[in-house]
mmCIF file of C-alpha atoms and ligand atoms in Angstrom:
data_model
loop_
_atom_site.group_PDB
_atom_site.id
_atom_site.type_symbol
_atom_site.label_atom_id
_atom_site.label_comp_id
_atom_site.label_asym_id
_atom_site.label_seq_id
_atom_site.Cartn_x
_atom_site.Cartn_y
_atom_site.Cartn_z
ATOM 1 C CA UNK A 289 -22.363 -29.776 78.879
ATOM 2 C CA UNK A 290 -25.579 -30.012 77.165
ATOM 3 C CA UNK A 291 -28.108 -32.579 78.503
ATOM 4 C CA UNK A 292 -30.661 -34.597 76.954
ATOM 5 C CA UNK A 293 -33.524 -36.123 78.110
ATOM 6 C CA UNK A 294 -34.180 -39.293 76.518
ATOM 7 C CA UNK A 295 -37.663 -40.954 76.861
ATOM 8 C CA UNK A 296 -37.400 -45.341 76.640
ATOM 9 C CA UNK A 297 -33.797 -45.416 76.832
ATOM 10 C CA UNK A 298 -34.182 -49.058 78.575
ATOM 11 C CA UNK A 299 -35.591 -50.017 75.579
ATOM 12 C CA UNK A 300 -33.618 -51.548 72.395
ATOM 13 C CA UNK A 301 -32.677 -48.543 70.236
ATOM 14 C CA UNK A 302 -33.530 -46.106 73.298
ATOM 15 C CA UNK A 303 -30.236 -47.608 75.025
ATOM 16 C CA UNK A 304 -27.950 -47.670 72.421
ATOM 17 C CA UNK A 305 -28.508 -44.153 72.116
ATOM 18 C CA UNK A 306 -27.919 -43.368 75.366
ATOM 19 C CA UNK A 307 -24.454 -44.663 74.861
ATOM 20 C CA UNK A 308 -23.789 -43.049 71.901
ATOM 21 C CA UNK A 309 -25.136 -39.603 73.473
ATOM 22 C CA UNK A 310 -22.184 -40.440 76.631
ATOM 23 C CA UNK A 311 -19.504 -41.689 74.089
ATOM 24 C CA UNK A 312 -20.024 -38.125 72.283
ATOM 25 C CA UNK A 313 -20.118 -36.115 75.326
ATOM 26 C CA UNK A 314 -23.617 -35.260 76.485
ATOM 27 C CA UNK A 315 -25.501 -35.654 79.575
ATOM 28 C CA UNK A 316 -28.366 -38.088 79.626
ATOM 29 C CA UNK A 317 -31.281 -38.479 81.771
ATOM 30 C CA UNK A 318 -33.733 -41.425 81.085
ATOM 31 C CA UNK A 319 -37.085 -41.526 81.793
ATOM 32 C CA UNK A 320 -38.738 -45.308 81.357
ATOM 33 C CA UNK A 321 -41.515 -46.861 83.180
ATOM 34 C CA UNK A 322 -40.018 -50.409 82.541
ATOM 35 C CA UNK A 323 -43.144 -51.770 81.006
ATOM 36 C CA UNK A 324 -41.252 -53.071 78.161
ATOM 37 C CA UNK A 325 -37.525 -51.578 78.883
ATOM 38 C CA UNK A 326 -35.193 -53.425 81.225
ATOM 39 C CA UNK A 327 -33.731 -52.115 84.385
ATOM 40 C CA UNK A 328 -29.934 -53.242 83.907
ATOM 41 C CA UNK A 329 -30.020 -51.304 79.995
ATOM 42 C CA UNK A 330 -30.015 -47.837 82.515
ATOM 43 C CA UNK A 331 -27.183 -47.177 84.914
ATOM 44 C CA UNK A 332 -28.990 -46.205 87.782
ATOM 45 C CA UNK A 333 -28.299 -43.096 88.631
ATOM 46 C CA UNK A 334 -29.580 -41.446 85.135
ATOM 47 C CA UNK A 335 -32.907 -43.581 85.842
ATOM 48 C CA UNK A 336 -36.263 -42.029 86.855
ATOM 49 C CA UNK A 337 -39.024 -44.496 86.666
ATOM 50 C CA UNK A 338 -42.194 -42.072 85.118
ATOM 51 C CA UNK A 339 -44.655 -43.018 82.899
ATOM 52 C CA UNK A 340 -44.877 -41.560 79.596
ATOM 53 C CA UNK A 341 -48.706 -40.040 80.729
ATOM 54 C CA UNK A 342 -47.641 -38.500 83.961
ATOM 55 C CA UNK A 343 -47.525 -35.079 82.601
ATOM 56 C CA UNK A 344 -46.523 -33.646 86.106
ATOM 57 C CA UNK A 345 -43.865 -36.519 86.626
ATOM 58 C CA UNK A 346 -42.317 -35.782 83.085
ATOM 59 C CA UNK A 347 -42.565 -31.787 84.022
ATOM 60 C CA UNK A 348 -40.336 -32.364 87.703
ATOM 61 C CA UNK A 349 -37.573 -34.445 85.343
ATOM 62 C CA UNK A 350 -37.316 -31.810 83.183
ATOM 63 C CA UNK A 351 -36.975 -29.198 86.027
ATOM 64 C CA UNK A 352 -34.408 -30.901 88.335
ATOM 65 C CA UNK A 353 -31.882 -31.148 85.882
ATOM 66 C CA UNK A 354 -32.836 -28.584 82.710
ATOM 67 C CA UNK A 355 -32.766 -30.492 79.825
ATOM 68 C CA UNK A 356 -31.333 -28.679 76.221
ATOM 69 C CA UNK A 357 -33.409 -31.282 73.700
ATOM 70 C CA UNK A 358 -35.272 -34.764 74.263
ATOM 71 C CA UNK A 359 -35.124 -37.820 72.242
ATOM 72 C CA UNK A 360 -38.670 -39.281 72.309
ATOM 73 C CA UNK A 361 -38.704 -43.414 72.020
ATOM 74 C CA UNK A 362 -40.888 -44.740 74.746
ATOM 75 C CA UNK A 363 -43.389 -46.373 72.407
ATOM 76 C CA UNK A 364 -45.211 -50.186 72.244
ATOM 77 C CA UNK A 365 -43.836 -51.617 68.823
ATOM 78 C CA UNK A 366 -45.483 -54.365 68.077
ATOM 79 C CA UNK A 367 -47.744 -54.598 64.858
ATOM 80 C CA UNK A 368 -49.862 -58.006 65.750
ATOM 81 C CA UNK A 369 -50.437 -56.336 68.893
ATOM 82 C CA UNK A 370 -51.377 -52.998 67.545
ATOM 83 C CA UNK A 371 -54.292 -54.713 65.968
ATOM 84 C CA UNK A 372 -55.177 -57.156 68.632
ATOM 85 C CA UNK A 373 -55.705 -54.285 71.161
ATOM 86 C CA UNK A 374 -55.388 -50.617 69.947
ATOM 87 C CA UNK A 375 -56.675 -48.382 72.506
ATOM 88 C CA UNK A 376 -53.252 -49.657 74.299
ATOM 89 C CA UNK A 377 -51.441 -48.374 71.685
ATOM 90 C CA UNK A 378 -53.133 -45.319 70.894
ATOM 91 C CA UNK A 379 -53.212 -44.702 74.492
ATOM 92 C CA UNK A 380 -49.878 -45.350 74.964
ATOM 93 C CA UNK A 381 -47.917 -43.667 71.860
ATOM 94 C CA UNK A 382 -50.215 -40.797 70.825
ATOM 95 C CA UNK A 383 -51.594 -39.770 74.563
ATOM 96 C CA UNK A 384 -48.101 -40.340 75.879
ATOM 97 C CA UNK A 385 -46.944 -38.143 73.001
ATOM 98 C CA UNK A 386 -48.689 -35.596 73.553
ATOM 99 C CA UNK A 387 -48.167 -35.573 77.544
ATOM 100 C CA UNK A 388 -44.934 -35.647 76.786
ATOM 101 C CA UNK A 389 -44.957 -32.374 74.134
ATOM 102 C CA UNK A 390 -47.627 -30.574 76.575
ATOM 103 C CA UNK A 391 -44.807 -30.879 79.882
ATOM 104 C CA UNK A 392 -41.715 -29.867 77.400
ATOM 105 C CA UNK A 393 -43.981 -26.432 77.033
ATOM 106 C CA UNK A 394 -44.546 -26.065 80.323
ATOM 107 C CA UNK A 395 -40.765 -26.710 81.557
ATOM 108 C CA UNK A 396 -39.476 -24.528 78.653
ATOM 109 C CA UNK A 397 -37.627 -27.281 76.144
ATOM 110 C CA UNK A 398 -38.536 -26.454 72.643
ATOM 111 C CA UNK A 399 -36.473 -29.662 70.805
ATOM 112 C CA UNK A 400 -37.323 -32.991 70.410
ATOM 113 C CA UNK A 401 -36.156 -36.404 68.087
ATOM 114 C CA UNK A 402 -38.973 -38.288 67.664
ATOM 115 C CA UNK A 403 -38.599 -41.923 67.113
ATOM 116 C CA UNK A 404 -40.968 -43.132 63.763
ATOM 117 C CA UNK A 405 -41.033 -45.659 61.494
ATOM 118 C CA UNK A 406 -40.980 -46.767 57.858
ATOM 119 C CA UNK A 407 -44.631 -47.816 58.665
ATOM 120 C CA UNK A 408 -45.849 -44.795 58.131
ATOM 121 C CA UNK A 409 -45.554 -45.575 53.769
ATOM 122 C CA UNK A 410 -47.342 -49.069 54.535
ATOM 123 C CA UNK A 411 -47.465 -50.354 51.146
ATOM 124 C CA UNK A 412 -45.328 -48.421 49.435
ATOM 125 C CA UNK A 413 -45.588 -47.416 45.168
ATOM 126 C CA UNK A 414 -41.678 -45.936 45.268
ATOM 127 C CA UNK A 415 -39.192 -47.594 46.302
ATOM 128 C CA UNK A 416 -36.336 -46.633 47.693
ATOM 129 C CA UNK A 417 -38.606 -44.950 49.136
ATOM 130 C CA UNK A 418 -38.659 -40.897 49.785
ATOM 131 C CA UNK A 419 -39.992 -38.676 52.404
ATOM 132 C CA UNK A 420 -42.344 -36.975 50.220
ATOM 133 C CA UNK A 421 -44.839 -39.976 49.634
ATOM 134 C CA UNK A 422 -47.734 -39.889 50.979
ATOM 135 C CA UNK A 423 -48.548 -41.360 54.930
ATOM 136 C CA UNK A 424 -50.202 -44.619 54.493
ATOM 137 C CA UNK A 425 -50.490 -46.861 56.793
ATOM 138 C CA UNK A 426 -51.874 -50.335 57.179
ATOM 139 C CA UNK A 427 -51.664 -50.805 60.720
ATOM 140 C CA UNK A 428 -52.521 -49.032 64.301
ATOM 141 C CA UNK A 429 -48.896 -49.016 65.228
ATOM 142 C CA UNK A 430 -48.228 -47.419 61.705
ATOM 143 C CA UNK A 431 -51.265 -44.968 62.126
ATOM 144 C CA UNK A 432 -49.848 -43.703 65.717
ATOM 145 C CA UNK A 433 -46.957 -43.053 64.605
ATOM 146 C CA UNK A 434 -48.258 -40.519 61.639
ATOM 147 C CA UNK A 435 -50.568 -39.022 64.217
ATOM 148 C CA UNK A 436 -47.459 -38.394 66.986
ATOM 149 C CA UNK A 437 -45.949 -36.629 63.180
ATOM 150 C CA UNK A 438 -48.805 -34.225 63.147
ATOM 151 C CA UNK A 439 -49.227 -33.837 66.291
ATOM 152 C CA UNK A 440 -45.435 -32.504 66.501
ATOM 153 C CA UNK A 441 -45.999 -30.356 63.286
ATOM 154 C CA UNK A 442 -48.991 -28.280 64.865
ATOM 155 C CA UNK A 443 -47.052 -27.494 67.583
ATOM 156 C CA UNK A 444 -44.437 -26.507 65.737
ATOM 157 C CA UNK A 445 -46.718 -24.052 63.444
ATOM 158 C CA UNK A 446 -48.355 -22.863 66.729
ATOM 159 C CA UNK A 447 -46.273 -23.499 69.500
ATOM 160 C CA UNK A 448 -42.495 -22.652 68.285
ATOM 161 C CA UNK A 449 -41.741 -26.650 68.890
ATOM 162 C CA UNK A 450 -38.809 -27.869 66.570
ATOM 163 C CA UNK A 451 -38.758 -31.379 65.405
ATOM 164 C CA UNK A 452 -37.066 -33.784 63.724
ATOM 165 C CA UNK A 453 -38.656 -37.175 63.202
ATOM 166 C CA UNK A 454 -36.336 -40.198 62.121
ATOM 167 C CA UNK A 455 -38.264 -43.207 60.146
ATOM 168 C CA UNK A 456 -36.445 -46.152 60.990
ATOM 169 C CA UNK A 457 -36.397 -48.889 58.545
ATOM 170 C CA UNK A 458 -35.113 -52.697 60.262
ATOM 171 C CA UNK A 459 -33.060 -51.425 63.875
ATOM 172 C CA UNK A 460 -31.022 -54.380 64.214
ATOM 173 C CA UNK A 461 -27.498 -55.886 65.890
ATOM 174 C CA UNK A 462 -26.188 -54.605 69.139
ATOM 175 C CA UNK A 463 -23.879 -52.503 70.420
ATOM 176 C CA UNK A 464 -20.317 -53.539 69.377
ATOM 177 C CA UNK A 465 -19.120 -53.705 72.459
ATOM 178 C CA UNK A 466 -21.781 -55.563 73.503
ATOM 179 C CA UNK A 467 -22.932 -53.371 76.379
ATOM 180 C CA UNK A 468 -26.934 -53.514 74.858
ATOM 181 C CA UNK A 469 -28.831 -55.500 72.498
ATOM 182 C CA UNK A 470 -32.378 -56.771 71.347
ATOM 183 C CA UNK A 471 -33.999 -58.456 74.750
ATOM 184 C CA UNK A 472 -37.639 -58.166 73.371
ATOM 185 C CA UNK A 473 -40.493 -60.139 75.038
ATOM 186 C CA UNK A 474 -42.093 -61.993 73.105
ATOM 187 C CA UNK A 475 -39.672 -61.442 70.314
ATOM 188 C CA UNK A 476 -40.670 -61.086 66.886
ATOM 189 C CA UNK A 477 -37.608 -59.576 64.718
ATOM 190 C CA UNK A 478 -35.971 -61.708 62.529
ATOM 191 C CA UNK A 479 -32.813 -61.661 63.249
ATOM 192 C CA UNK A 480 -32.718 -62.763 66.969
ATOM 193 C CA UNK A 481 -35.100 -65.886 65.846
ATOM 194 C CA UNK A 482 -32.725 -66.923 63.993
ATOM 195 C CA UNK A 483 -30.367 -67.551 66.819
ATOM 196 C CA UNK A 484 -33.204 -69.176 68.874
ATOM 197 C CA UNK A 485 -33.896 -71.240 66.123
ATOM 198 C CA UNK A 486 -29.957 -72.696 66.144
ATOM 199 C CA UNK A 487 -29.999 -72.938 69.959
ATOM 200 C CA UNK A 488 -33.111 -75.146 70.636
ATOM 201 C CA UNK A 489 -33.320 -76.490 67.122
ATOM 202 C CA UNK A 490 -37.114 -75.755 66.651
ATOM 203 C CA UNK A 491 -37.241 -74.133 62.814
ATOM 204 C CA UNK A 492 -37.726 -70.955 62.528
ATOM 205 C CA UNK A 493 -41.062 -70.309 60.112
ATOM 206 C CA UNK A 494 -40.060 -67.739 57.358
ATOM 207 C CA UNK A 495 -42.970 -65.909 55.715
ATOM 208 C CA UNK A 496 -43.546 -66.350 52.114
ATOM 209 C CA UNK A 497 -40.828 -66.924 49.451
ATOM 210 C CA UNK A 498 -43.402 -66.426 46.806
ATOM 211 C CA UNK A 499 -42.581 -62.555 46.448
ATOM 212 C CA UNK A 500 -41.691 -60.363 43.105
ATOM 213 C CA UNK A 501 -38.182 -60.380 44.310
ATOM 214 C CA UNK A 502 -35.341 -62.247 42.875
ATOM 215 C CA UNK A 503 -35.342 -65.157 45.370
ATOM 216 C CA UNK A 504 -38.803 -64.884 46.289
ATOM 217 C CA UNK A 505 -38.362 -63.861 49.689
ATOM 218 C CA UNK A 506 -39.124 -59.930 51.642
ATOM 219 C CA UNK A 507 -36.268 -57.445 51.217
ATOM 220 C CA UNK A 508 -35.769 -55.010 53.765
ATOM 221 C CA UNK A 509 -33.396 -52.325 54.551
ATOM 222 C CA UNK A 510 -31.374 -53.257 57.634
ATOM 223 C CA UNK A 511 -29.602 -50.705 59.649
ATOM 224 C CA UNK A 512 -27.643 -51.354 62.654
ATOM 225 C CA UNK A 513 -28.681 -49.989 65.924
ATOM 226 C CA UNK A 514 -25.503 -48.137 66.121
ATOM 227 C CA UNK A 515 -25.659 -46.410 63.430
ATOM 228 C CA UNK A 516 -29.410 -45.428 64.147
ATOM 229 C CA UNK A 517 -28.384 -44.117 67.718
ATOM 230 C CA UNK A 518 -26.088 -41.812 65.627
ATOM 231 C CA UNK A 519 -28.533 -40.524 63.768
ATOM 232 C CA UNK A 520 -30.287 -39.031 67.020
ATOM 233 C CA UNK A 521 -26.912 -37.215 67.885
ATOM 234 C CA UNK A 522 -26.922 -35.638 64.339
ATOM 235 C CA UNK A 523 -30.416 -34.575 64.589
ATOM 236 C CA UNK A 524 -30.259 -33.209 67.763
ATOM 237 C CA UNK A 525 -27.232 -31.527 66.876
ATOM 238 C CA UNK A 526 -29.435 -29.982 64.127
ATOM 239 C CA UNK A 527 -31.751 -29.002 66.149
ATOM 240 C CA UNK A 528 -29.755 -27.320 68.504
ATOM 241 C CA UNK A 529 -27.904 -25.411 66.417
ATOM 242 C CA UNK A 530 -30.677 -23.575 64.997
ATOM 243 C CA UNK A 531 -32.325 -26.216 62.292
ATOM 244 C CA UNK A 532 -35.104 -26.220 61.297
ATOM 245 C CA UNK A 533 -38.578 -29.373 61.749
ATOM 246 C CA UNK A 534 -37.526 -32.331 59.526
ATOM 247 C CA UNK A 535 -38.654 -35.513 58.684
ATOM 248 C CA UNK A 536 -35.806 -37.993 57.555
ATOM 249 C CA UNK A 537 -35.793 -41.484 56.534
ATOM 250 C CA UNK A 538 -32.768 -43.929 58.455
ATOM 251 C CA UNK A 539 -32.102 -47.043 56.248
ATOM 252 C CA UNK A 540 -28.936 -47.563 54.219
ATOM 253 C CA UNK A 541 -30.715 -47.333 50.436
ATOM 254 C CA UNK A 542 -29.401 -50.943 50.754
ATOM 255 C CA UNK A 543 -31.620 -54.389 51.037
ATOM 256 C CA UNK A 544 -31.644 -58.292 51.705
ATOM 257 C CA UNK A 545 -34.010 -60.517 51.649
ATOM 258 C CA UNK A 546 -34.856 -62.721 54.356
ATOM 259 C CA UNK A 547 -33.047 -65.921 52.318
ATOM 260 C CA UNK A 548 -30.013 -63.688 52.549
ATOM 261 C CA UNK A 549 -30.208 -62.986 56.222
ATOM 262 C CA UNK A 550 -30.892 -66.523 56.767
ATOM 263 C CA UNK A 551 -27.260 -66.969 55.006
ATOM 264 C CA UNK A 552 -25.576 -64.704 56.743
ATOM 265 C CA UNK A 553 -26.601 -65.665 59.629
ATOM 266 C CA UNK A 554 -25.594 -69.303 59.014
ATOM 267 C CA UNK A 555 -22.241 -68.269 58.032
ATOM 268 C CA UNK A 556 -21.366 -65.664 60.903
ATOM 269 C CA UNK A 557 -22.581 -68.366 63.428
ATOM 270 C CA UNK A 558 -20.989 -71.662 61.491
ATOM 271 C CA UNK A 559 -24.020 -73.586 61.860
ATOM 272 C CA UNK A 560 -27.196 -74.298 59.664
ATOM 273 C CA UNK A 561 -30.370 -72.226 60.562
ATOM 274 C CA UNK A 562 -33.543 -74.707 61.106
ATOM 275 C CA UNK A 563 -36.486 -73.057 59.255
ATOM 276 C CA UNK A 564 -39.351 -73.536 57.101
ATOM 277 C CA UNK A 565 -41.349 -71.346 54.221
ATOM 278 C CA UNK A 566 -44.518 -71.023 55.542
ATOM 279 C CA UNK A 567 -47.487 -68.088 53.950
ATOM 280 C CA UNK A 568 -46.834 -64.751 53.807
ATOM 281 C CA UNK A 569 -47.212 -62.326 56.764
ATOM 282 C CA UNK A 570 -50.506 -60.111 56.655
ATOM 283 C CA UNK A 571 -49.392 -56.906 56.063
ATOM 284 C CA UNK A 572 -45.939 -57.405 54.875
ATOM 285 C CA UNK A 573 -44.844 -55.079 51.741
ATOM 286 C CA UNK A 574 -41.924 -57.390 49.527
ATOM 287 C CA UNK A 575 -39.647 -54.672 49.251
ATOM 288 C CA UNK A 576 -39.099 -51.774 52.077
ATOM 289 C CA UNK A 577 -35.641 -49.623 50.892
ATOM 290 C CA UNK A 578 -35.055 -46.160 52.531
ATOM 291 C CA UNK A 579 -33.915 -43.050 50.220
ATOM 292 C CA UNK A 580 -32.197 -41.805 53.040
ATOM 293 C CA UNK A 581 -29.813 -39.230 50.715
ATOM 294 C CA UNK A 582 -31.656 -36.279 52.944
ATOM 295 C CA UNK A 583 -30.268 -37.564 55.998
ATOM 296 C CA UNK A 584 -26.786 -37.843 54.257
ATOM 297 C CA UNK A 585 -26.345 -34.570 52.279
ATOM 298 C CA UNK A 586 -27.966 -32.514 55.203
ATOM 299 C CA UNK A 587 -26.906 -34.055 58.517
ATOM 300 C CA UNK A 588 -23.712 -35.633 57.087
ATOM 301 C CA UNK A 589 -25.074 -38.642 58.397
ATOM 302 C CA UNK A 590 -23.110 -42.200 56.752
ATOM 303 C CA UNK A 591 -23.935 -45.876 58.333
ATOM 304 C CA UNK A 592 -20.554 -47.542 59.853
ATOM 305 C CA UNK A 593 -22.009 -50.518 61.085
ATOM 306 C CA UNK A 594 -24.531 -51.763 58.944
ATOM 307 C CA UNK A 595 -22.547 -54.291 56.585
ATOM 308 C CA UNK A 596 -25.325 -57.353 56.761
ATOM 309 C CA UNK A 597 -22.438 -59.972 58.167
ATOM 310 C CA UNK A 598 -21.297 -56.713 60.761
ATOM 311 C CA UNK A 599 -25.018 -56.761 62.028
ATOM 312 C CA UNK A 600 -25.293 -60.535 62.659
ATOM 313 C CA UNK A 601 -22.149 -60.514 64.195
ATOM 314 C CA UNK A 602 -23.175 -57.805 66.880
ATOM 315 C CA UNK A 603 -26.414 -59.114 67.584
ATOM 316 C CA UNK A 604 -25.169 -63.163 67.784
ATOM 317 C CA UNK A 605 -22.087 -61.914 70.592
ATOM 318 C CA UNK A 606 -24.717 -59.729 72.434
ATOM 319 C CA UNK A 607 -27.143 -63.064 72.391
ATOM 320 C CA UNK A 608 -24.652 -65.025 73.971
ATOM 321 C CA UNK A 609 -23.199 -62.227 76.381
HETATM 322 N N1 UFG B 4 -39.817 -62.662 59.199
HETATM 323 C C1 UFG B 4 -39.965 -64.014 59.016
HETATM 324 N N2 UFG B 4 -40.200 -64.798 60.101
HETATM 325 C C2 UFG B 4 -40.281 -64.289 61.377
HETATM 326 C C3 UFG B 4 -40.119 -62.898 61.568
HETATM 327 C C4 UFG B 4 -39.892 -62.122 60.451
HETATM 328 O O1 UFG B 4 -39.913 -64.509 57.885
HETATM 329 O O2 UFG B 4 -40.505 -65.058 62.320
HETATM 330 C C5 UFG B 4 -39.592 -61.809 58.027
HETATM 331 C C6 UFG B 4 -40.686 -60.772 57.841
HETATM 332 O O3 UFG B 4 -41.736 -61.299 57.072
HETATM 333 C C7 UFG B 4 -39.928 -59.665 57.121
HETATM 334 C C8 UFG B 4 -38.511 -59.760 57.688
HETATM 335 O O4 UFG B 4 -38.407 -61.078 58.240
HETATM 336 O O5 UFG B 4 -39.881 -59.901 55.758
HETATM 337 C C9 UFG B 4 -38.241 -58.771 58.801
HETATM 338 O O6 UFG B 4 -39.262 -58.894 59.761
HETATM 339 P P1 UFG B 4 -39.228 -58.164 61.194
HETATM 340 O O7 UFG B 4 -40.450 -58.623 61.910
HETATM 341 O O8 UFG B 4 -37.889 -58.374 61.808
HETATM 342 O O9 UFG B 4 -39.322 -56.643 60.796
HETATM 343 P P2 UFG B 4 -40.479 -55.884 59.967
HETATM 344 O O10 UFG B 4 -39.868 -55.504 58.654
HETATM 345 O O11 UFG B 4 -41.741 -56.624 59.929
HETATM 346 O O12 UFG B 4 -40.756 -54.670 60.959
HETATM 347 C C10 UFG B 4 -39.934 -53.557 61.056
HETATM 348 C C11 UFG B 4 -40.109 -52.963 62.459
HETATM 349 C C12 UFG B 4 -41.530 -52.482 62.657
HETATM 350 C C13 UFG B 4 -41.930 -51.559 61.534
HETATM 351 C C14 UFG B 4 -41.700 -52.236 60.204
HETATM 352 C C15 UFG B 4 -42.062 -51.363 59.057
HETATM 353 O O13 UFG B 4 -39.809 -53.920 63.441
HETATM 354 O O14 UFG B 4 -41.617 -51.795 63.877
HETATM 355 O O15 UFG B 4 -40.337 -52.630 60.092
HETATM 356 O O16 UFG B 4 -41.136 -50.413 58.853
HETATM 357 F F1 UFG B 4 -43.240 -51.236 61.644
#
């Protein structure tokens, strides 16, 4: 049985891969200090609490139980906060990146998923967007990311690592069976502020419906956390059969705007959302869409789950579990 070692998997999409890797068969080890991951996401005997720095901590996991390929995730993802303080998140995403690449050398594991983002485009001139434009990010969390990238591609020019790195465009919904979910603190993402905003009543403030799109509001690509997690499996199936260091783009070429989120989530939950328009969010692009035919025609990769109203409808019976 091949075994994987998978870095923040008691974090949102970190989990849900976890149970995807055990659904499909593999082993699974997860190494999360907890900072921002939750205890109860792990079962506790695949656990080891290590921090993403301890080099020599991350070097003993990987020798009591050999690992065949890890699935990097333990990351801060926050973009406000990214700004607001980022030595913590250059500290904590690139340095722990490259802890984590320097003990895979020295225990011998030569594969590893890397979790990235669409934030790596910022702004982008193509959209749907492909893998071939340009990195250009507008924020520290963005920039880390693209660093981590590099840093991965060196060592694969110098050091024999193989890499694939999966932009994610919106992770969102929960685990259909709802054994994980979105449990962020403080939480920013959309969707689950929606439901907060029908439990206590308090609007929810949307950001700018004064956008070039057709009803004025952002349009993003929203792919359920399912369907991410099985991305991971395909790519470290590719990996592990012999492919080679890719970069691949996980959205469904599909988008809503916020206005049509709002909607569906009114209609999955049968109530009215409270909200309000207020400005637009620094830093928010109107229209992020992933050209994520790479990920299809070579990894025969195809979302499932990601049907707006199927998303909603995860996430809203994981909120009230
Ligand atoms: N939005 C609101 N009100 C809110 C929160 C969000 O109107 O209270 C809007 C945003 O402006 C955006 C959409 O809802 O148009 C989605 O926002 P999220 O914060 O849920 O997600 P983002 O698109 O901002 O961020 C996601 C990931 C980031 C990543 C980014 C770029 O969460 O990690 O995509 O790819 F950096």
């Amino acid at each position: 049985m091949k075994r994987i070692l998978v870095t923040g998997g008691a974090g949102y999409i970190g989990s849900h891969t976890t149970l995807e890797l055990l659904d499909a068969g593999y082993d699974v080890v997860v190494a999360d200090n907890l900072s921002r991951g939750h205890r109860s996401a792990v079962e506790p005997a695949r656990l080891r609490e290590v921090d993403i720095l301890d080099t020599p901590g991350l070097v003993r996991v990987m020798q009591e139980q050999p690992v065949d390929a890890v699935i990097h995730f333990a990351a801060y993802i926050a973009v406000g906060e990214s700004m607001k303080d980022p030595g913590l998140y250059f500290r904590n995403n690139v340095s722990g990146s490259i802890s984590l690449v320097n003990a895979m050398q020295e225990a011998g594991v030569r594969n590893i998923v890397f979790s990235s983002t669409a934030a790596v485009y910022g702004m982008p001139a193509v959209v749907p967007i492909p893998e071939s434009l340009p990195y250009a990010p507008i924020n520290v969390y963005g920039e880390t990311k693209v660093m981590v990238e590099k840093v991965l591609d060196w060592f694969g020019q110098t050091q024999g690592l193989r890499s694939v790195c999966l932009r994610y465009f919106n992770a969102s919904g929960a685990d259909p069976a709802a054994r994980a979910g979105e449990d962020h603190e403080p939480e920013t993402h959309l969707i689950p502020l929606l439901f907060q905003a029908i439990e206590t009543g308090t609007p929810a403030t949307l950001f700018g419906n004064d956008y070039p799109t057709p009803d004025g509001s952002c349009i993003r690509d929203y792919i359920h956390v399912s369907d991410l997690a099985r991305a991971h499996i395909g790519a470290v199936e590719w990996l592990m059969t012999g492919g080679v260091s890719r970069r691949f783009n996980v959205g469904t070429g599909a988008g809503y705007s916020v206005q049509e989120v709002v909607d569906a989530v009114a209609r999955v939950v049968g109530k009215p959302v409270p909200h309000t328009w207020g400005p637009r969010r620094e830093g928010d692009p109107a229209t992020l869409v992933a050209d994520s035919s790479s990920l299809r025609n070579e990894l025969g990769w195809a979302p499932r789950d990601s049907a707006l109203d199927r998303i909603v409808e995860t996430a809203w019976r994981w909120y009230n579990r």
